[in-house]
PDB file of C-alpha atoms in Angstrom:
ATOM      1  CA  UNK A   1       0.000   0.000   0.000  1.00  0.00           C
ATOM      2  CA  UNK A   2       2.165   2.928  -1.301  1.00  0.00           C
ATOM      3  CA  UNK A   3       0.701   6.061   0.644  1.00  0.00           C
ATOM      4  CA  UNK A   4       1.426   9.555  -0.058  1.00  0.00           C
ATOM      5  CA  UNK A   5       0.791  12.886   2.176  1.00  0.00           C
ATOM      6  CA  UNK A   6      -1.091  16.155   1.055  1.00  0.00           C
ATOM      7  CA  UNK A   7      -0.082  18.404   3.797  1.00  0.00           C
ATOM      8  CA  UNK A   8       3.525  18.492   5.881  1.00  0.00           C
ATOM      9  CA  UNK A   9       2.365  19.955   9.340  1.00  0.00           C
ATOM     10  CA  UNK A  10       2.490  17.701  12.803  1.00  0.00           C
ATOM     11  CA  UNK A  11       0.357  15.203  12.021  1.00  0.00           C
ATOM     12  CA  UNK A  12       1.968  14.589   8.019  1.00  0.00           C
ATOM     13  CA  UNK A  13       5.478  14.427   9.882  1.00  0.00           C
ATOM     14  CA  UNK A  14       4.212  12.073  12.852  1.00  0.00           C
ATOM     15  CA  UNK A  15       2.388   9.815  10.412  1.00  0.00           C
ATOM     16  CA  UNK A  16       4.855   9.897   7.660  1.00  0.00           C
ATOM     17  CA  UNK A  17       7.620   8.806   9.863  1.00  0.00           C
ATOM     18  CA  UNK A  18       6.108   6.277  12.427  1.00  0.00           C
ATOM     19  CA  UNK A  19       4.547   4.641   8.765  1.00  0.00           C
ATOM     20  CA  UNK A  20       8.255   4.694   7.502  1.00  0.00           C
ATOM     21  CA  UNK A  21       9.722   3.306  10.343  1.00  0.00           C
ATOM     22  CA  UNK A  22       7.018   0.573  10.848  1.00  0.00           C
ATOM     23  CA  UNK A  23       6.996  -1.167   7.194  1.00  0.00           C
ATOM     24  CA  UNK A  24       4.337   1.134   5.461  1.00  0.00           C
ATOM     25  CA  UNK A  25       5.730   2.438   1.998  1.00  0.00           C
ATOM     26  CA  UNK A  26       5.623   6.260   2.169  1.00  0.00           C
ATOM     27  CA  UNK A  27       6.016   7.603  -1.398  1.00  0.00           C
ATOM     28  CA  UNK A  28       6.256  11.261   0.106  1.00  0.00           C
ATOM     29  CA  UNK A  29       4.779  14.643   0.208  1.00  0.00           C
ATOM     30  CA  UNK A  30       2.830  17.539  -1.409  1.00  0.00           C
ATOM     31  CA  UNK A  31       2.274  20.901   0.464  1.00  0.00           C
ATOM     32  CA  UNK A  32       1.484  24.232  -1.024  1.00  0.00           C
ATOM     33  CA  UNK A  33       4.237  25.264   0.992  1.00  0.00           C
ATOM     34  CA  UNK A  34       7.226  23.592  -0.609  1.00  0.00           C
ATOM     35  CA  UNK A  35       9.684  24.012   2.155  1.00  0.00           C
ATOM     36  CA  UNK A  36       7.514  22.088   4.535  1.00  0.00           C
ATOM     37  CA  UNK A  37       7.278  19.671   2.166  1.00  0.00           C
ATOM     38  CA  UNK A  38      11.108  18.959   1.810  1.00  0.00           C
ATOM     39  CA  UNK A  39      11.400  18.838   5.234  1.00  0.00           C
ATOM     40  CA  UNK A  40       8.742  16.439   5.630  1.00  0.00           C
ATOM     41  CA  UNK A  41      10.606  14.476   2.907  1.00  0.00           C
ATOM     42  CA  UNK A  42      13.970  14.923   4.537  1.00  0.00           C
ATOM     43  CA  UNK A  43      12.284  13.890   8.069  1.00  0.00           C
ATOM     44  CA  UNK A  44      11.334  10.504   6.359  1.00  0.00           C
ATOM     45  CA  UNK A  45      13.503   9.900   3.447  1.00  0.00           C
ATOM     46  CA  UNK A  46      10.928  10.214   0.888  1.00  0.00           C
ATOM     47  CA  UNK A  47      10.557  12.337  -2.136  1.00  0.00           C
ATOM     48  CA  UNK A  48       8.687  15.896  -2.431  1.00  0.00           C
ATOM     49  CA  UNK A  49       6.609  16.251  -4.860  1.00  0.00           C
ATOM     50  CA  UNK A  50       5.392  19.256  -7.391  1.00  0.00           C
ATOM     51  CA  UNK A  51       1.839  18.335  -7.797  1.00  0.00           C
ATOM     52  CA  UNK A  52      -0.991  16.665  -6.558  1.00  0.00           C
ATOM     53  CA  UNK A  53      -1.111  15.405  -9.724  1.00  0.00           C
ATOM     54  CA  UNK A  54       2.038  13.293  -9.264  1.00  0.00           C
ATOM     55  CA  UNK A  55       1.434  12.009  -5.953  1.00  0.00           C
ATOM     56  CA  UNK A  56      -1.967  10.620  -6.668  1.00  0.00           C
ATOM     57  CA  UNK A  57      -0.240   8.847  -9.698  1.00  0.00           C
ATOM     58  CA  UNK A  58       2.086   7.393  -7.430  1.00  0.00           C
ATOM     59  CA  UNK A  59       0.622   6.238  -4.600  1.00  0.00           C
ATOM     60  CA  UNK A  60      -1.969   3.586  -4.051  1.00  0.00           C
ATOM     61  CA  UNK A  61      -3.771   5.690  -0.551  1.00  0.00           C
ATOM     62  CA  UNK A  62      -3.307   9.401  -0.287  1.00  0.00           C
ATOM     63  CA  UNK A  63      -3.380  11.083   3.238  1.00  0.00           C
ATOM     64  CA  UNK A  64      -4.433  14.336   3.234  1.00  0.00           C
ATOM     65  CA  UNK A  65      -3.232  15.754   6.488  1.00  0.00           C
ATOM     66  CA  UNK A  66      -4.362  19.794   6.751  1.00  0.00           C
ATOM     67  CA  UNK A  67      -7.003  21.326   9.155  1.00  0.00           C
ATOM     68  CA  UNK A  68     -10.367  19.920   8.798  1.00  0.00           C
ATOM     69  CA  UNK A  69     -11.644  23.314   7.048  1.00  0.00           C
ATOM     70  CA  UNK A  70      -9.497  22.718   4.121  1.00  0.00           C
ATOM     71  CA  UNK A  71      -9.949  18.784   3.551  1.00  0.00           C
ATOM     72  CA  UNK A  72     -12.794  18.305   1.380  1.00  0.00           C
ATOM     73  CA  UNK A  73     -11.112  21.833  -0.681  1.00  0.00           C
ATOM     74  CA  UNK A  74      -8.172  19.609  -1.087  1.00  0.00           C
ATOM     75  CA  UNK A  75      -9.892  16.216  -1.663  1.00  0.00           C
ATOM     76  CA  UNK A  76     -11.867  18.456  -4.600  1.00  0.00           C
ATOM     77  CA  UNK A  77      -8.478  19.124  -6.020  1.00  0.00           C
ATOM     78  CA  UNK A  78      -6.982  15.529  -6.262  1.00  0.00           C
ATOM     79  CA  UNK A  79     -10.058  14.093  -7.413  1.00  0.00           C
ATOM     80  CA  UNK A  80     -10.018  16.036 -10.630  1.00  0.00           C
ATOM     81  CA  UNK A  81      -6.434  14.153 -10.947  1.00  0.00           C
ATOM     82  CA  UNK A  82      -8.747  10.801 -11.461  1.00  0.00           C
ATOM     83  CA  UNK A  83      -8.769   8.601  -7.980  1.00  0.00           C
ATOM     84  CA  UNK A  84     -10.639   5.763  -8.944  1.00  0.00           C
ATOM     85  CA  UNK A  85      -9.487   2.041  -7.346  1.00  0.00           C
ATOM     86  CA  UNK A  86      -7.349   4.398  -5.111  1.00  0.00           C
ATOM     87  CA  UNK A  87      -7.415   4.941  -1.247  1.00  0.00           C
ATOM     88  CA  UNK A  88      -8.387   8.613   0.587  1.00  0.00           C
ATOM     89  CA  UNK A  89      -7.220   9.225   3.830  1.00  0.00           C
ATOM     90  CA  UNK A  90      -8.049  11.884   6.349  1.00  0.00           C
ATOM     91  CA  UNK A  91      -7.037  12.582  10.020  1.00  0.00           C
ATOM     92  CA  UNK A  92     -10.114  14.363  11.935  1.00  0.00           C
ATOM     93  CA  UNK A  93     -11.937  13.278  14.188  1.00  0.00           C
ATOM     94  CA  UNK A  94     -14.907  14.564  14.131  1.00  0.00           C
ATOM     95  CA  UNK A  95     -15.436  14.682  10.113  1.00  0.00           C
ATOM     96  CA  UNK A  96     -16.800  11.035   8.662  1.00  0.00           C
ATOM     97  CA  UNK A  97     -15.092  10.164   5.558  1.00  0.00           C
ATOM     98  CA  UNK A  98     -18.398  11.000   3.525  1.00  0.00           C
ATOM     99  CA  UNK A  99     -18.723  14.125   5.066  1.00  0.00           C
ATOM    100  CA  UNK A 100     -14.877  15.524   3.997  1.00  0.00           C
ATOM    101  CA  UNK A 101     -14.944  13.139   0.774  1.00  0.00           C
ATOM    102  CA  UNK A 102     -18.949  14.118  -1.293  1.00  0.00           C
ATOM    103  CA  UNK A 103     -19.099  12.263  -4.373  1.00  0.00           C
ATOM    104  CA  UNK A 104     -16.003   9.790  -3.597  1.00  0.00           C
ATOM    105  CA  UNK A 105     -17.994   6.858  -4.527  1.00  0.00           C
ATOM    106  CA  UNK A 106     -18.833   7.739  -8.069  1.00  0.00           C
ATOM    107  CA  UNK A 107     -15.422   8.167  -8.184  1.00  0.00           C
ATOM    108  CA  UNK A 108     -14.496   4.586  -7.805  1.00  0.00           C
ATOM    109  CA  UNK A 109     -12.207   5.331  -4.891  1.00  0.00           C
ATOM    110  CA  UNK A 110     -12.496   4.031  -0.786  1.00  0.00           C
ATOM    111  CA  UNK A 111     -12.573   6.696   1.751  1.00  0.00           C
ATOM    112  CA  UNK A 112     -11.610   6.018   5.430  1.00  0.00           C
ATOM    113  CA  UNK A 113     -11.234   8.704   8.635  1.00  0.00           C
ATOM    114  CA  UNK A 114      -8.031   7.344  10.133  1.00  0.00           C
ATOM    115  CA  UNK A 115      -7.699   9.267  13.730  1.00  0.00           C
ATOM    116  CA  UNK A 116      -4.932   8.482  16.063  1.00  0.00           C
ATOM    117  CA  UNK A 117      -6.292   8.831  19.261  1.00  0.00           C
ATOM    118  CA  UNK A 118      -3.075  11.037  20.269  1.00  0.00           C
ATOM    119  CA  UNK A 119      -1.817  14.681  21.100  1.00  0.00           C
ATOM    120  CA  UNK A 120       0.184  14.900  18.283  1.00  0.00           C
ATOM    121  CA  UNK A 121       1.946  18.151  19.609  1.00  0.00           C
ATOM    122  CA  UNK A 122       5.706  17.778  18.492  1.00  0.00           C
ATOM    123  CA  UNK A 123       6.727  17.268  14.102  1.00  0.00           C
ATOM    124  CA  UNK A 124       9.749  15.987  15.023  1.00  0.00           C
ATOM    125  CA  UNK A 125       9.259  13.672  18.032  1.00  0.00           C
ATOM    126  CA  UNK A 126       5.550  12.482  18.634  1.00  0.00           C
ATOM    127  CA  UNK A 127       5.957   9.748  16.176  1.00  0.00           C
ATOM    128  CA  UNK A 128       8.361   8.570  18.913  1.00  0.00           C
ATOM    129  CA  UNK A 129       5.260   8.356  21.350  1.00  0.00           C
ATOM    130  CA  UNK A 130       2.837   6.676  18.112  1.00  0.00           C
ATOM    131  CA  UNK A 131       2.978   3.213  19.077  1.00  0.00           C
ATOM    132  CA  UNK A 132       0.732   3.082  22.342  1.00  0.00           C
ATOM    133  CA  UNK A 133      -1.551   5.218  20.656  1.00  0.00           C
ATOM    134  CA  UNK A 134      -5.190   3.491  19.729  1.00  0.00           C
ATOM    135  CA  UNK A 135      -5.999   4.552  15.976  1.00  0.00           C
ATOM    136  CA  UNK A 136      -9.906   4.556  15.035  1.00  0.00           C
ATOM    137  CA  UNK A 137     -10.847   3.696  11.661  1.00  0.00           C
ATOM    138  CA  UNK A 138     -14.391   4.718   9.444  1.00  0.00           C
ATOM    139  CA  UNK A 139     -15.386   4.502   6.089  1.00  0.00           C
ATOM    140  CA  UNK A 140     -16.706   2.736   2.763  1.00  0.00           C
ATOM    141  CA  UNK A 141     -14.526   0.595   0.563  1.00  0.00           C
ATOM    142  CA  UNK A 142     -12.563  -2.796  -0.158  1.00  0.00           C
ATOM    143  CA  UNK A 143     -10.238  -1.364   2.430  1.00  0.00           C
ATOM    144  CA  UNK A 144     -10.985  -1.192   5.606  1.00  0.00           C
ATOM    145  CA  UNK A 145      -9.916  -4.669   7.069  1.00  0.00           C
ATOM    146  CA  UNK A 146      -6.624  -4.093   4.857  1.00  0.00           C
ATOM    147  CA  UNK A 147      -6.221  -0.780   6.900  1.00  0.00           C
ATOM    148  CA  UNK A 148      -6.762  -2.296   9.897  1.00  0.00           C
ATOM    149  CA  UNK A 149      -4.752  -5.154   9.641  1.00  0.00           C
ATOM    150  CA  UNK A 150      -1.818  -2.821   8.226  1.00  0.00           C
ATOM    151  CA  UNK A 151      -1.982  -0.857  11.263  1.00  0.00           C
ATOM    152  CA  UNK A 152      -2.154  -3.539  13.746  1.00  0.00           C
ATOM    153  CA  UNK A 153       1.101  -4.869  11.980  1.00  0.00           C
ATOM    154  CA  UNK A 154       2.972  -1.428  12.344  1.00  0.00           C
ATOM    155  CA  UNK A 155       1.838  -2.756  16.486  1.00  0.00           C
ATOM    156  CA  UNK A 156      -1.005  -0.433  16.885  1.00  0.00           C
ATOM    157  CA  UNK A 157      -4.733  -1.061  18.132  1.00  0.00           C
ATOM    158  CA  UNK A 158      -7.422  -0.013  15.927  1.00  0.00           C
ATOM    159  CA  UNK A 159     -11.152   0.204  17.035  1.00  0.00           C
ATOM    160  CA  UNK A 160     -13.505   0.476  13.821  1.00  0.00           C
ATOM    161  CA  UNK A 161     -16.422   2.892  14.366  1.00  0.00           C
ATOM    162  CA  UNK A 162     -19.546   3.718  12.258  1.00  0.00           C
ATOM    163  CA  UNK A 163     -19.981   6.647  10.661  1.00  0.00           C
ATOM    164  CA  UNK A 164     -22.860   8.271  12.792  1.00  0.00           C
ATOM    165  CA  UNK A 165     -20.985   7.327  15.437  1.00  0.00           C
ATOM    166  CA  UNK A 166     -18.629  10.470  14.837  1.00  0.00           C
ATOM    167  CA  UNK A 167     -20.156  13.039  17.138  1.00  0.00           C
ATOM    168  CA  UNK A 168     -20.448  10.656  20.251  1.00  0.00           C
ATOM    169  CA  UNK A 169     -16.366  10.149  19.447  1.00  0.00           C
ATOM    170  CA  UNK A 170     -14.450  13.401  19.065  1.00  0.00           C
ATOM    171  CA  UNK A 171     -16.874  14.449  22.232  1.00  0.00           C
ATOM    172  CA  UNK A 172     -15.684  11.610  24.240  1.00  0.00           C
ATOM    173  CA  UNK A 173     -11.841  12.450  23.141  1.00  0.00           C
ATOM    174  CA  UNK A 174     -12.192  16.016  23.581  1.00  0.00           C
ATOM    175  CA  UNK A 175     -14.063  15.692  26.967  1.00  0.00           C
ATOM    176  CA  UNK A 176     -10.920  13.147  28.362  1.00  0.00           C
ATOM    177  CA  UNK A 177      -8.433  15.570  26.504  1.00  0.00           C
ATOM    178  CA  UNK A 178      -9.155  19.156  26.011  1.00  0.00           C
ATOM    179  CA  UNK A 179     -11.778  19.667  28.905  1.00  0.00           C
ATOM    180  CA  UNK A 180     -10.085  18.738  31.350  1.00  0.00           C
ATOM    181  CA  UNK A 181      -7.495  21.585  30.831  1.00  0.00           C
ATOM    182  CA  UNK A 182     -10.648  23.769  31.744  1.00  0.00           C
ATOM    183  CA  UNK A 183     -10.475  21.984  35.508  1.00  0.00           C
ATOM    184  CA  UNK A 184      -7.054  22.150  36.395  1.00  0.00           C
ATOM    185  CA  UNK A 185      -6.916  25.574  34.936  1.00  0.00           C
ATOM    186  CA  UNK A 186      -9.456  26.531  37.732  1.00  0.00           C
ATOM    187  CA  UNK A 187      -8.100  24.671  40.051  1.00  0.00           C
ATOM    188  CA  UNK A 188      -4.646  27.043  39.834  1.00  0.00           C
ATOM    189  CA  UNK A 189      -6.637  30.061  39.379  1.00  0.00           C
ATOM    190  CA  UNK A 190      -7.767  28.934  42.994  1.00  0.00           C
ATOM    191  CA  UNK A 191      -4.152  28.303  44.261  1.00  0.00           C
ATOM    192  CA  UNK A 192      -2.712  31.385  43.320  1.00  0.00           C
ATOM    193  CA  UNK A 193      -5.489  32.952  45.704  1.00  0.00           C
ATOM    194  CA  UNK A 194      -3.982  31.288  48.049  1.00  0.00           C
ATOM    195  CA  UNK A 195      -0.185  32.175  47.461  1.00  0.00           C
ATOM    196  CA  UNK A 196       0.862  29.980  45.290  1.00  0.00           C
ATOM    197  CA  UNK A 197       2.549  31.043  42.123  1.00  0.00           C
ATOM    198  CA  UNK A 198       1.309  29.594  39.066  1.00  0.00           C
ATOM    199  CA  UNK A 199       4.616  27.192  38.956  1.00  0.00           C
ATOM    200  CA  UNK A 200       3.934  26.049  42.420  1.00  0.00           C
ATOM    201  CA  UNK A 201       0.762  25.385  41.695  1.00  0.00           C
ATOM    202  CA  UNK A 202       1.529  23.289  39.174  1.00  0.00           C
ATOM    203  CA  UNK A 203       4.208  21.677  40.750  1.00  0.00           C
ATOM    204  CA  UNK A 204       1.516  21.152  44.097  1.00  0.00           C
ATOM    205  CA  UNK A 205      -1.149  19.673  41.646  1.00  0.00           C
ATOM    206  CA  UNK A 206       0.859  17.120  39.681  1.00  0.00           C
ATOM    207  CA  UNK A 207       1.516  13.951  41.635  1.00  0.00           C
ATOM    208  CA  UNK A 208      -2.770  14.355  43.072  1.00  0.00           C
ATOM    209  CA  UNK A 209      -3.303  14.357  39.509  1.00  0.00           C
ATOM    210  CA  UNK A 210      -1.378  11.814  38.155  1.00  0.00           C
ATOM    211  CA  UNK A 211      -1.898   9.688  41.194  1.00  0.00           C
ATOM    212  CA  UNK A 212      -5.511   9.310  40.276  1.00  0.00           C
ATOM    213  CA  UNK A 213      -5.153   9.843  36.475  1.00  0.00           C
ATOM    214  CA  UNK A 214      -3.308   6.566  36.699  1.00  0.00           C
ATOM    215  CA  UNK A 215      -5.977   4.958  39.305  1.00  0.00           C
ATOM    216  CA  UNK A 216      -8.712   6.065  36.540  1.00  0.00           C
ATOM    217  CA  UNK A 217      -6.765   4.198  33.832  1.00  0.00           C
ATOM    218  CA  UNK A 218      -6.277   1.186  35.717  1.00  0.00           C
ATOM    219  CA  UNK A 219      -9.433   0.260  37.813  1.00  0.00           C
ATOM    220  CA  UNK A 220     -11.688   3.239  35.980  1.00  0.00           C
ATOM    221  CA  UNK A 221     -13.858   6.117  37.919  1.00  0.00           C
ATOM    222  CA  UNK A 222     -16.088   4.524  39.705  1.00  0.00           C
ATOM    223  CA  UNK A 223     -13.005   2.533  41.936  1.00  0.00           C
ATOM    224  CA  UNK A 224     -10.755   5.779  41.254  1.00  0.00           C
ATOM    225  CA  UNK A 225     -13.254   8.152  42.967  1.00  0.00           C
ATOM    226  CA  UNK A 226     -12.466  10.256  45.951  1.00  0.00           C
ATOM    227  CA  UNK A 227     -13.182  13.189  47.813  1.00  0.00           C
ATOM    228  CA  UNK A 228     -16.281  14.631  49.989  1.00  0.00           C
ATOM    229  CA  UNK A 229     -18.866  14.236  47.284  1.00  0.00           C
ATOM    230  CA  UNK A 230     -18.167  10.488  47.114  1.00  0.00           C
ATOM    231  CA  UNK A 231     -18.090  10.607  51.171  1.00  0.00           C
ATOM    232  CA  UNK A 232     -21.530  12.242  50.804  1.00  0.00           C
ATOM    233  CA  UNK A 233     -20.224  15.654  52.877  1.00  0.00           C
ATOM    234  CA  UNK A 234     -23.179  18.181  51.592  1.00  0.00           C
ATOM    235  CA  UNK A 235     -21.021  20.736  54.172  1.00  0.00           C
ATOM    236  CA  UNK A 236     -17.629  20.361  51.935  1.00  0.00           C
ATOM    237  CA  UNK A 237     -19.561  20.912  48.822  1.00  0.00           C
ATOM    238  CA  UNK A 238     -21.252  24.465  50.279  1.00  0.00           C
ATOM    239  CA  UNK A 239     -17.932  25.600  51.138  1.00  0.00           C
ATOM    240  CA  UNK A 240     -16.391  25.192  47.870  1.00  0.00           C
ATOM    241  CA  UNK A 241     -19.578  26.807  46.024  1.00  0.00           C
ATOM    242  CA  UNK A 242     -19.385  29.650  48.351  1.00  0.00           C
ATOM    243  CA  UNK A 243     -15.567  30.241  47.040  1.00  0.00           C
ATOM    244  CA  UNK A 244     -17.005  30.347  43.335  1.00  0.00           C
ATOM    245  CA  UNK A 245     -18.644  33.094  41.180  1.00  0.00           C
ATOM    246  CA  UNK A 246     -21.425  32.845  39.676  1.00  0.00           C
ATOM    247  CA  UNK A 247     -21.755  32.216  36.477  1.00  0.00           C
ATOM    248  CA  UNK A 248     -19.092  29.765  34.213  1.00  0.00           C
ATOM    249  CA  UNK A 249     -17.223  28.715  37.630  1.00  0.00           C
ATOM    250  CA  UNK A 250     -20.612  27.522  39.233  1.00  0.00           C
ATOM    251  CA  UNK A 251     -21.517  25.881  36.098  1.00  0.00           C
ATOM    252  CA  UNK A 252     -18.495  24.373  35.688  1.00  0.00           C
ATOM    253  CA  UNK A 253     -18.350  22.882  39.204  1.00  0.00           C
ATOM    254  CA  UNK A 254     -22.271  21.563  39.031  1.00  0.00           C
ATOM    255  CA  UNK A 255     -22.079  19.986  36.084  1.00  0.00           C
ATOM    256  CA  UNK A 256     -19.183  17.896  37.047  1.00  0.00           C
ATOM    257  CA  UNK A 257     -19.877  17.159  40.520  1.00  0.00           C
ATOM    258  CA  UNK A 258     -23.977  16.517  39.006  1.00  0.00           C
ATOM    259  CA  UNK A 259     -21.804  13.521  36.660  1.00  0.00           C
ATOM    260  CA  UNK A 260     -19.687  12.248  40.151  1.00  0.00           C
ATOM    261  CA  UNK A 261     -22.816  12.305  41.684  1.00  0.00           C
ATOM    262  CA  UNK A 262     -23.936   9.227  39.269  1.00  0.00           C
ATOM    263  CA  UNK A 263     -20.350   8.033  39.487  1.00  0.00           C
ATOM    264  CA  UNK A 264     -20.566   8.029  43.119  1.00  0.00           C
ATOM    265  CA  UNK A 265     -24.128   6.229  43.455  1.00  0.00           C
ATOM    266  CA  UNK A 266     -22.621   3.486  41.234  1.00  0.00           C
ATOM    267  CA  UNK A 267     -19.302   3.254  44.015  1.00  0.00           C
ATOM    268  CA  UNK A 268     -21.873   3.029  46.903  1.00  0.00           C
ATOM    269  CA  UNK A 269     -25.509   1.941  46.270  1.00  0.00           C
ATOM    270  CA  UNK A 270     -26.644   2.526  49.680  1.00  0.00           C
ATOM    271  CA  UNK A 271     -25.338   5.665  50.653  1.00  0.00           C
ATOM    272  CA  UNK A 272     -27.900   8.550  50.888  1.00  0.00           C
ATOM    273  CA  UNK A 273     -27.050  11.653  48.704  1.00  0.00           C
ATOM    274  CA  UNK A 274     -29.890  13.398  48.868  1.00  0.00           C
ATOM    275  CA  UNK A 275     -27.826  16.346  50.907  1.00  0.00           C
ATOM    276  CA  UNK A 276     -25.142  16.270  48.090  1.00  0.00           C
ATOM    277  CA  UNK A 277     -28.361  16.231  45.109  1.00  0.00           C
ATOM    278  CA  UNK A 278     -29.668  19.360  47.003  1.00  0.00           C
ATOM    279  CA  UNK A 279     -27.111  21.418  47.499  1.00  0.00           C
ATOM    280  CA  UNK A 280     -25.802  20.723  43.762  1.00  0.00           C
ATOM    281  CA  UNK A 281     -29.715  21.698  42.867  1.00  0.00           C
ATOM    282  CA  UNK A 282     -29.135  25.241  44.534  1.00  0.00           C
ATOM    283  CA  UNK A 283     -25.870  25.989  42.961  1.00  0.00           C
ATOM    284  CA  UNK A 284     -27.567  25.275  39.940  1.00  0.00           C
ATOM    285  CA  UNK A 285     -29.721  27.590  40.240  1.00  0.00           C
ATOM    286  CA  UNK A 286     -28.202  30.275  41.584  1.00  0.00           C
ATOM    287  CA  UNK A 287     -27.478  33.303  39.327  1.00  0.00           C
TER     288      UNK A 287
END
């Protein structure tokens, strides 16, 4: 499966190279920015290419690997270049292949969304960090069991999704990934009102949250919770509400505790909550 790459930012680089380095041919890249191109080339000792033209012609799958806005612009491009029997690739997570690809099946060609679940946040060394990534697969085609085997060969586990199952996907990855930046960023905002610097802060949070960041991963959140909600302490809750604004800060801490508060009922069944459901029902409403 020769594969070429349409676009040389983090994720062409990481995908290019951890391909190269784990037995899938990587003809090379195209970028309208030549330069990154050659280094992308360089990076993975392929060849840079002129047109999209000449990539498609050489290359059995083609990656395109730019921002989600400019996909299906791009996929519009190559498929004037004729793509039928060939293989198109994108990287988002929230796009389904028919959504970035209209019209790919009348033009005899397979379409897959192939999204490493993975903050690919480095060109030069994520690809390093690739392999205990999982990689989810969608699409329509002859192709998709050939993906998936091909990436469980390069030693990495795929999950195959359906295509309306998008939405419920990038949610889940963006709630486990990108939201929780929104809670610990609160959480110093709190410190330093207490006299911590920002660094210290940090520095103070880091081994509570990797100590249960790693007791999530390995027994889940039900086992992994802690805390006074979980102990049922309505008192402990007040206090902390009283210390927040109104507005995004209350909402923020409601909604989450309003999800433990599930979490916690599963943990222990007979434990009354009905203090903890109350006062999350008047921080709720309180404007």
């Amino acid at each position: 499966m020769k594969t070429g790459i349409i676009g040389a930012g983090k994720v062409g680089f990481t995908l290019g190279k951890f391909f190269a380095r784990t037995g899938i041919q990587v003809t090379g890249y195209y970028s309208r920015h030549r330069e990154a191109a050659e280094e992308a080339a360089e990076f993975t000792d392929t060849k840079v290419y002129d047109s999209i033209a000449d990539i498609v012609k050489d290359s059995d799958a083609v990656f395109i690997t730019v921002p989600d806005g400019a996909i299906t612009s791009v996929y519009n491009e190559l498929k004037q270049c004729g793509i039928k029997n060939k293989t198109i690739c994108h990287c988002s997570g929230s796009m389904s292949a028919d959504e970035a690809f209209p019209g790919i099946k009348k033009a005899g060609a397979s379409a897959y969304a192939i999204h490493p679940l993975f903050p690919i946040s480095s060109r030069l060394n994520s690809w390093r960090e690739l392999a205990d990534a999982f990689f989810c697969i969608e699409g329509t085609g002859d192709h998709l069991q050939q993906w998936k085997g091909l990436l469980e060969k390069c030693g990495l586990k795929v999950q195959i999704i359906d295509s309306g199952s998008k939405g419920k996907y990038h949610a889940a990855c963006t709630i486990a990934c990108n939201l929780m930046c929104a809670l610990v960023q609160k959480s110093l905002e709190l410190l330093e009102e207490c006299g911590f610097t920002e660094e210290t802060a940090r520095q103070a949070l880091a081994p509570l949250m990797r100590g249960n960041l790693e007791h999530i991963i390995e027994s889940g959140p039900v086992s992994a919770l802690t805390g006074p909600l979980e102990r049922g302490d309505a008192n402990t809750l007040k206090k902390h509400m009283e210390v927040l604004e109104s507005g995004n800060d209350m909402d923020l801490y409601v909604a989450a505790s309003a999800k433990l508060l599930s979490v916690a009922h599963r943990k222990n069944p007979s434990r009354n909550y009905s203090e903890v459901a109350a006062i999350l029902k008047e921080g709720a409403n309180r404007k």
